[in-house]
Amino acid sequence: MRPRRRPFEQQRPVNRDTTRINESIRVPNVRLIDDDGAQLGIKSTDEAREYAYGKNLDLVEVAAQADPPVAKIMDYGKYKYEQEQKAKQARKHQSQIHVKEIKLRPKIGVHDYNTKKGHVEHFLNQRAKVKVTIMFRGRETTHPERGRDLLLRLAEDVKEIGAIESQPLLDGRNMVMVLGPTKNAGVKQHAEDEDTQRDEETIPGDGDGDAHASAPPPDDAAGAPGEEKPGEPEARPAGRASRA
């Protein structure tokens, strides 16, 4: 029987550091740069390595294509860590651009237009670009100005949070316009969210309603148990009739 083949396992390429340091530098001479940036001239690699070891630092080849190669004295572990942190911060602040699409008809109604406009405002407040497409059908293609007027009307309605990045352009049976968020996009919504959160923090959240309402004060007229109420006639013994 033939041995069963194992499934092919694709391994990710290992990101290996190809920088030559210390004993990995094989060239006979290097142009040496001190850790403070001072130029020390051309030194033998052994001499430069011993000089770096004397400072408890590393000899790092920074320009292998030069003649002779350029080597710098540094703390390579610290240098590599700082480079990784810089790359991490760059990826963190790198914003991803999202493009949303809204489709309209030239003869759209008022209610549907307001609904679509609300979607556009929502996307712009999320710092996303919006691609607005007018779809023409039949003889509607003979009046492209209607679609252009509709797109420009939409751009005018959302001009506080959106600006035209691509003017209305006819593409076959469609007309396309691209809106991009302005610096005011999302600012008002963020302020409203903060106000809502502040209001929720001030309202007590016990949820018991009237359960904790204070009990009504006791009726003073009732008096203590066994005490006669004022204004009531004194009870007489049974069997004794009152005389007129």
mmCIF file of C-alpha atoms in Angstrom:
data_model
loop_
_atom_site.group_PDB
_atom_site.id
_atom_site.type_symbol
_atom_site.label_atom_id
_atom_site.label_comp_id
_atom_site.label_asym_id
_atom_site.label_seq_id
_atom_site.Cartn_x
_atom_site.Cartn_y
_atom_site.Cartn_z
ATOM 1 C CA MET A 1 0.000 0.000 0.000
ATOM 2 C CA ARG A 2 1.148 3.500 -0.792
ATOM 3 C CA PRO A 3 1.747 5.754 2.173
ATOM 4 C CA ARG A 4 -0.906 8.372 2.626
ATOM 5 C CA ARG A 5 0.195 11.830 1.678
ATOM 6 C CA ARG A 6 0.149 14.404 4.355
ATOM 7 C CA PRO A 7 -1.778 17.580 3.562
ATOM 8 C CA PHE A 8 0.358 20.470 2.450
ATOM 9 C CA GLU A 9 0.870 22.852 5.326
ATOM 10 C CA GLN A 10 1.694 26.348 4.238
ATOM 11 C CA GLN A 11 3.966 28.018 6.736
ATOM 12 C CA ARG A 12 4.238 31.727 7.148
ATOM 13 C CA PRO A 13 7.600 33.153 6.109
ATOM 14 C CA VAL A 14 9.743 33.896 9.101
ATOM 15 C CA ASN A 15 10.726 37.538 9.347
ATOM 16 C CA ARG A 16 14.418 37.083 9.975
ATOM 17 C CA ASP A 17 16.694 39.934 10.867
ATOM 18 C CA THR A 18 19.454 40.077 8.251
ATOM 19 C CA THR A 19 21.415 42.853 9.957
ATOM 20 C CA ARG A 20 24.998 41.802 10.624
ATOM 21 C CA ILE A 21 26.325 42.635 14.074
ATOM 22 C CA ASN A 22 29.490 41.861 16.051
ATOM 23 C CA GLU A 23 30.932 38.493 14.990
ATOM 24 C CA SER A 24 28.674 38.333 11.914
ATOM 25 C CA ILE A 25 30.614 41.158 10.258
ATOM 26 C CA ARG A 26 33.172 39.366 8.068
ATOM 27 C CA VAL A 27 34.721 42.233 6.097
ATOM 28 C CA PRO A 28 38.293 43.187 7.044
ATOM 29 C CA ASN A 29 37.695 46.948 7.456
ATOM 30 C CA VAL A 30 34.745 49.207 8.280
ATOM 31 C CA ARG A 31 34.093 52.923 8.390
ATOM 32 C CA LEU A 32 33.309 53.364 12.064
ATOM 33 C CA ILE A 33 30.721 55.715 13.585
ATOM 34 C CA ASP A 34 30.701 56.188 17.337
ATOM 35 C CA ASP A 35 27.526 55.922 19.421
ATOM 36 C CA ASP A 36 27.315 59.728 19.643
ATOM 37 C CA GLY A 37 27.520 60.082 15.834
ATOM 38 C CA ALA A 38 31.194 61.018 15.653
ATOM 39 C CA GLN A 39 33.140 59.783 12.627
ATOM 40 C CA LEU A 40 36.096 57.635 13.730
ATOM 41 C CA GLY A 41 37.389 56.858 10.243
ATOM 42 C CA ILE A 42 38.320 53.510 8.725
ATOM 43 C CA LYS A 43 39.193 50.836 11.282
ATOM 44 C CA SER A 44 39.841 47.150 11.088
ATOM 45 C CA THR A 45 36.800 45.117 11.986
ATOM 46 C CA ASP A 46 38.560 43.498 14.939
ATOM 47 C CA GLU A 47 39.624 46.863 16.284
ATOM 48 C CA ALA A 48 36.123 48.316 15.853
ATOM 49 C CA ARG A 49 34.590 45.283 17.524
ATOM 50 C CA GLU A 50 36.914 45.546 20.531
ATOM 51 C CA TYR A 51 36.160 49.264 20.761
ATOM 52 C CA ALA A 52 32.411 48.503 20.883
ATOM 53 C CA TYR A 53 32.891 45.759 23.464
ATOM 54 C CA GLY A 54 34.880 48.199 25.600
ATOM 55 C CA LYS A 55 31.764 50.399 25.780
ATOM 56 C CA ASN A 56 29.541 47.391 26.446
ATOM 57 C CA LEU A 57 27.782 48.055 23.128
ATOM 58 C CA ASP A 58 27.408 46.331 19.749
ATOM 59 C CA LEU A 59 29.059 46.854 16.403
ATOM 60 C CA VAL A 60 26.252 47.069 13.816
ATOM 61 C CA GLU A 61 26.661 47.169 10.051
ATOM 62 C CA VAL A 62 24.391 49.974 8.794
ATOM 63 C CA ALA A 63 25.534 50.341 5.153
ATOM 64 C CA ALA A 64 26.746 47.072 3.705
ATOM 65 C CA GLN A 65 26.920 48.394 0.107
ATOM 66 C CA ALA A 66 29.460 51.099 0.915
ATOM 67 C CA ASP A 67 33.181 50.592 0.354
ATOM 68 C CA PRO A 68 34.233 49.895 3.000
ATOM 69 C CA PRO A 69 30.930 49.067 4.781
ATOM 70 C CA VAL A 70 29.744 51.511 7.415
ATOM 71 C CA ALA A 71 29.378 50.205 10.958
ATOM 72 C CA LYS A 72 27.980 52.015 13.964
ATOM 73 C CA ILE A 73 28.398 51.418 17.661
ATOM 74 C CA MET A 74 25.061 51.148 19.470
ATOM 75 C CA ASP A 75 22.911 49.132 21.822
ATOM 76 C CA TYR A 76 21.316 46.989 19.141
ATOM 77 C CA GLY A 77 18.647 45.503 21.412
ATOM 78 C CA LYS A 78 17.471 48.957 22.458
ATOM 79 C CA TYR A 79 17.615 50.195 18.862
ATOM 80 C CA LYS A 80 15.517 47.303 17.608
ATOM 81 C CA TYR A 81 12.935 47.815 20.364
ATOM 82 C CA GLU A 82 12.601 51.511 19.500
ATOM 83 C CA GLN A 83 12.103 50.691 15.835
ATOM 84 C CA GLU A 84 9.354 48.204 16.685
ATOM 85 C CA GLN A 85 7.592 50.791 18.852
ATOM 86 C CA LYS A 86 7.750 53.384 16.083
ATOM 87 C CA ALA A 87 6.279 50.927 13.596
ATOM 88 C CA LYS A 88 3.535 50.032 16.071
ATOM 89 C CA GLN A 89 2.610 53.685 16.586
ATOM 90 C CA ALA A 90 2.580 54.263 12.836
ATOM 91 C CA ARG A 91 0.150 51.375 12.326
ATOM 92 C CA LYS A 92 -1.990 52.628 15.201
ATOM 93 C CA HIS A 93 -2.380 56.121 13.738
ATOM 94 C CA GLN A 94 -2.856 54.872 10.194
ATOM 95 C CA SER A 95 -6.529 55.454 9.379
ATOM 96 C CA GLN A 96 -8.374 53.076 7.085
ATOM 97 C CA ILE A 97 -10.607 54.719 4.508
ATOM 98 C CA HIS A 98 -13.996 53.089 4.077
ATOM 99 C CA VAL A 99 -16.236 53.809 1.084
ATOM 100 C CA LYS A 100 -19.986 53.372 1.389
ATOM 101 C CA GLU A 101 -22.418 53.464 -1.522
ATOM 102 C CA ILE A 102 -25.921 54.932 -1.759
ATOM 103 C CA LYS A 103 -28.103 54.435 -4.849
ATOM 104 C CA LEU A 104 -30.853 56.831 -5.913
ATOM 105 C CA ARG A 105 -33.370 57.161 -8.722
ATOM 106 C CA PRO A 106 -33.905 60.445 -10.589
ATOM 107 C CA LYS A 107 -37.622 60.474 -9.662
ATOM 108 C CA ILE A 108 -37.128 59.693 -5.980
ATOM 109 C CA GLY A 109 -39.849 60.813 -3.568
ATOM 110 C CA VAL A 110 -39.415 63.293 -0.752
ATOM 111 C CA HIS A 111 -39.659 60.671 2.009
ATOM 112 C CA ASP A 112 -37.207 58.308 0.303
ATOM 113 C CA TYR A 113 -34.825 61.200 -0.366
ATOM 114 C CA ASN A 114 -34.780 62.192 3.297
ATOM 115 C CA THR A 115 -34.132 58.573 4.280
ATOM 116 C CA LYS A 116 -31.210 58.289 1.858
ATOM 117 C CA LYS A 117 -29.843 61.631 3.025
ATOM 118 C CA GLY A 118 -29.937 60.357 6.612
ATOM 119 C CA HIS A 119 -27.850 57.354 5.560
ATOM 120 C CA VAL A 120 -25.325 59.635 3.876
ATOM 121 C CA GLU A 121 -25.050 61.792 7.003
ATOM 122 C CA HIS A 122 -24.593 58.686 9.144
ATOM 123 C CA PHE A 123 -21.738 57.426 6.964
ATOM 124 C CA LEU A 124 -20.031 60.831 6.857
ATOM 125 C CA ASN A 125 -20.208 61.121 10.644
ATOM 126 C CA GLN A 126 -18.399 57.779 10.763
ATOM 127 C CA ARG A 127 -15.555 59.393 8.770
ATOM 128 C CA ALA A 128 -16.339 57.284 5.716
ATOM 129 C CA LYS A 129 -16.503 58.363 2.103
ATOM 130 C CA VAL A 130 -19.831 58.007 0.324
ATOM 131 C CA LYS A 131 -20.275 57.050 -3.308
ATOM 132 C CA VAL A 132 -23.680 58.306 -4.471
ATOM 133 C CA THR A 133 -25.009 56.681 -7.638
ATOM 134 C CA ILE A 134 -27.983 57.817 -9.733
ATOM 135 C CA MET A 135 -29.453 54.928 -11.727
ATOM 136 C CA PHE A 136 -31.159 55.857 -14.998
ATOM 137 C CA ARG A 137 -33.667 53.591 -16.703
ATOM 138 C CA GLY A 138 -35.209 53.779 -20.152
ATOM 139 C CA ARG A 139 -35.717 57.308 -21.389
ATOM 140 C CA GLU A 140 -34.356 58.748 -18.157
ATOM 141 C CA THR A 141 -30.921 58.621 -19.795
ATOM 142 C CA THR A 142 -32.011 61.445 -22.111
ATOM 143 C CA HIS A 143 -32.195 63.805 -19.127
ATOM 144 C CA PRO A 144 -28.905 63.415 -17.235
ATOM 145 C CA GLU A 145 -29.246 66.960 -15.882
ATOM 146 C CA ARG A 146 -31.948 65.701 -13.508
ATOM 147 C CA GLY A 147 -29.533 63.284 -11.910
ATOM 148 C CA ARG A 148 -26.833 65.966 -11.708
ATOM 149 C CA ASP A 149 -29.233 68.399 -10.061
ATOM 150 C CA LEU A 150 -30.245 65.732 -7.535
ATOM 151 C CA LEU A 151 -26.627 64.977 -6.644
ATOM 152 C CA LEU A 152 -25.750 68.639 -6.256
ATOM 153 C CA ARG A 153 -28.844 69.125 -4.085
ATOM 154 C CA LEU A 154 -27.710 66.275 -1.842
ATOM 155 C CA ALA A 155 -24.201 67.727 -1.620
ATOM 156 C CA GLU A 156 -25.685 71.095 -0.642
ATOM 157 C CA ASP A 157 -27.835 69.512 2.080
ATOM 158 C CA VAL A 158 -24.859 67.787 3.733
ATOM 159 C CA LYS A 159 -22.227 70.450 3.068
ATOM 160 C CA GLU A 160 -21.552 70.933 6.803
ATOM 161 C CA ILE A 161 -20.167 67.421 7.186
ATOM 162 C CA GLY A 162 -19.415 66.389 3.585
ATOM 163 C CA ALA A 163 -17.567 67.862 0.619
ATOM 164 C CA ILE A 164 -17.522 66.817 -3.011
ATOM 165 C CA GLU A 165 -14.356 64.887 -3.837
ATOM 166 C CA SER A 166 -15.489 63.734 -7.265
ATOM 167 C CA GLN A 167 -17.941 65.794 -9.284
ATOM 168 C CA PRO A 168 -21.002 64.081 -10.806
ATOM 169 C CA LEU A 169 -19.810 61.992 -13.727
ATOM 170 C CA LEU A 170 -21.959 60.024 -16.166
ATOM 171 C CA ASP A 171 -20.843 56.405 -16.483
ATOM 172 C CA GLY A 172 -23.083 54.482 -18.854
ATOM 173 C CA ARG A 173 -26.560 54.405 -17.313
ATOM 174 C CA ASN A 174 -25.283 55.654 -13.966
ATOM 175 C CA MET A 175 -24.080 58.998 -12.657
ATOM 176 C CA VAL A 176 -21.610 58.882 -9.781
ATOM 177 C CA MET A 177 -20.494 61.453 -7.229
ATOM 178 C CA VAL A 178 -18.136 60.907 -4.272
ATOM 179 C CA LEU A 179 -18.491 62.771 -0.975
ATOM 180 C CA GLY A 180 -15.772 62.915 1.658
ATOM 181 C CA PRO A 181 -16.095 63.833 5.344
ATOM 182 C CA THR A 182 -15.082 67.315 6.450
ATOM 183 C CA LYS A 183 -13.407 68.232 9.733
ATOM 184 C CA ASN A 184 -16.861 68.830 11.250
ATOM 185 C CA ALA A 185 -18.046 65.296 10.496
ATOM 186 C CA GLY A 186 -18.710 63.325 13.658
ATOM 187 C CA VAL A 187 -18.067 66.295 15.991
ATOM 188 C CA LYS A 188 -21.727 67.042 16.740
ATOM 189 C CA GLN A 189 -22.581 63.367 17.152
ATOM 190 C CA HIS A 190 -19.683 62.905 19.590
ATOM 191 C CA ALA A 191 -20.874 65.886 21.641
ATOM 192 C CA GLU A 192 -24.425 64.499 21.761
ATOM 193 C CA ASP A 193 -23.122 61.129 22.949
ATOM 194 C CA GLU A 194 -21.212 62.839 25.769
ATOM 195 C CA ASP A 195 -24.320 64.797 26.805
ATOM 196 C CA THR A 196 -26.395 61.612 26.833
ATOM 197 C CA GLN A 197 -23.807 59.808 28.947
ATOM 198 C CA ARG A 198 -23.640 62.752 31.367
ATOM 199 C CA ASP A 199 -27.448 62.752 31.738
ATOM 200 C CA GLU A 200 -27.491 59.003 32.418
ATOM 201 C CA GLU A 201 -24.900 59.446 35.167
ATOM 202 C CA THR A 202 -27.029 62.064 36.960
ATOM 203 C CA ILE A 203 -30.243 60.014 36.905
ATOM 204 C CA PRO A 204 -30.433 57.437 39.749
ATOM 205 C CA GLY A 205 -30.575 53.971 38.304
ATOM 206 C CA ASP A 206 -32.226 51.995 41.178
ATOM 207 C CA GLY A 207 -35.200 51.192 38.960
ATOM 208 C CA ASP A 208 -37.561 50.601 41.899
ATOM 209 C CA GLY A 209 -39.860 53.435 40.970
ATOM 210 C CA ASP A 210 -42.253 54.194 43.834
ATOM 211 C CA ALA A 211 -40.967 51.328 45.910
ATOM 212 C CA HIS A 212 -38.720 53.684 47.866
ATOM 213 C CA ALA A 213 -41.336 56.406 48.196
ATOM 214 C CA SER A 214 -41.654 57.652 51.727
ATOM 215 C CA ALA A 215 -44.578 56.244 53.624
ATOM 216 C CA PRO A 216 -47.369 58.730 54.407
ATOM 217 C CA PRO A 217 -47.197 60.267 57.891
ATOM 218 C CA PRO A 218 -49.336 58.559 60.506
ATOM 219 C CA ASP A 219 -52.770 59.946 61.081
ATOM 220 C CA ASP A 220 -52.622 61.908 64.320
ATOM 221 C CA ALA A 221 -56.364 61.772 64.585
ATOM 222 C CA ALA A 222 -56.245 58.026 65.029
ATOM 223 C CA GLY A 223 -54.299 58.423 68.235
ATOM 224 C CA ALA A 224 -52.649 55.669 70.178
ATOM 225 C CA PRO A 225 -54.320 52.277 70.536
ATOM 226 C CA GLY A 226 -56.962 52.245 73.261
ATOM 227 C CA GLU A 227 -57.159 56.045 73.431
ATOM 228 C CA GLU A 228 -60.549 57.623 72.891
ATOM 229 C CA LYS A 229 -60.897 59.907 69.936
ATOM 230 C CA PRO A 230 -61.703 63.496 70.743
ATOM 231 C CA GLY A 231 -65.262 64.575 70.090
ATOM 232 C CA GLU A 232 -66.761 61.122 70.527
ATOM 233 C CA PRO A 233 -69.381 60.591 73.314
ATOM 234 C CA GLU A 234 -68.298 58.509 76.253
ATOM 235 C CA ALA A 235 -69.539 54.965 76.005
ATOM 236 C CA ARG A 236 -72.242 54.132 78.584
ATOM 237 C CA PRO A 237 -72.841 50.723 80.180
ATOM 238 C CA ALA A 238 -75.323 48.532 78.362
ATOM 239 C CA GLY A 239 -78.814 48.150 79.767
ATOM 240 C CA ARG A 240 -79.028 51.666 81.307
ATOM 241 C CA ALA A 241 -81.410 53.889 79.396
ATOM 242 C CA SER A 242 -80.836 57.572 79.295
ATOM 243 C CA ARG A 243 -83.414 59.767 80.884
ATOM 244 C CA ALA A 244 -84.920 62.586 78.938
#
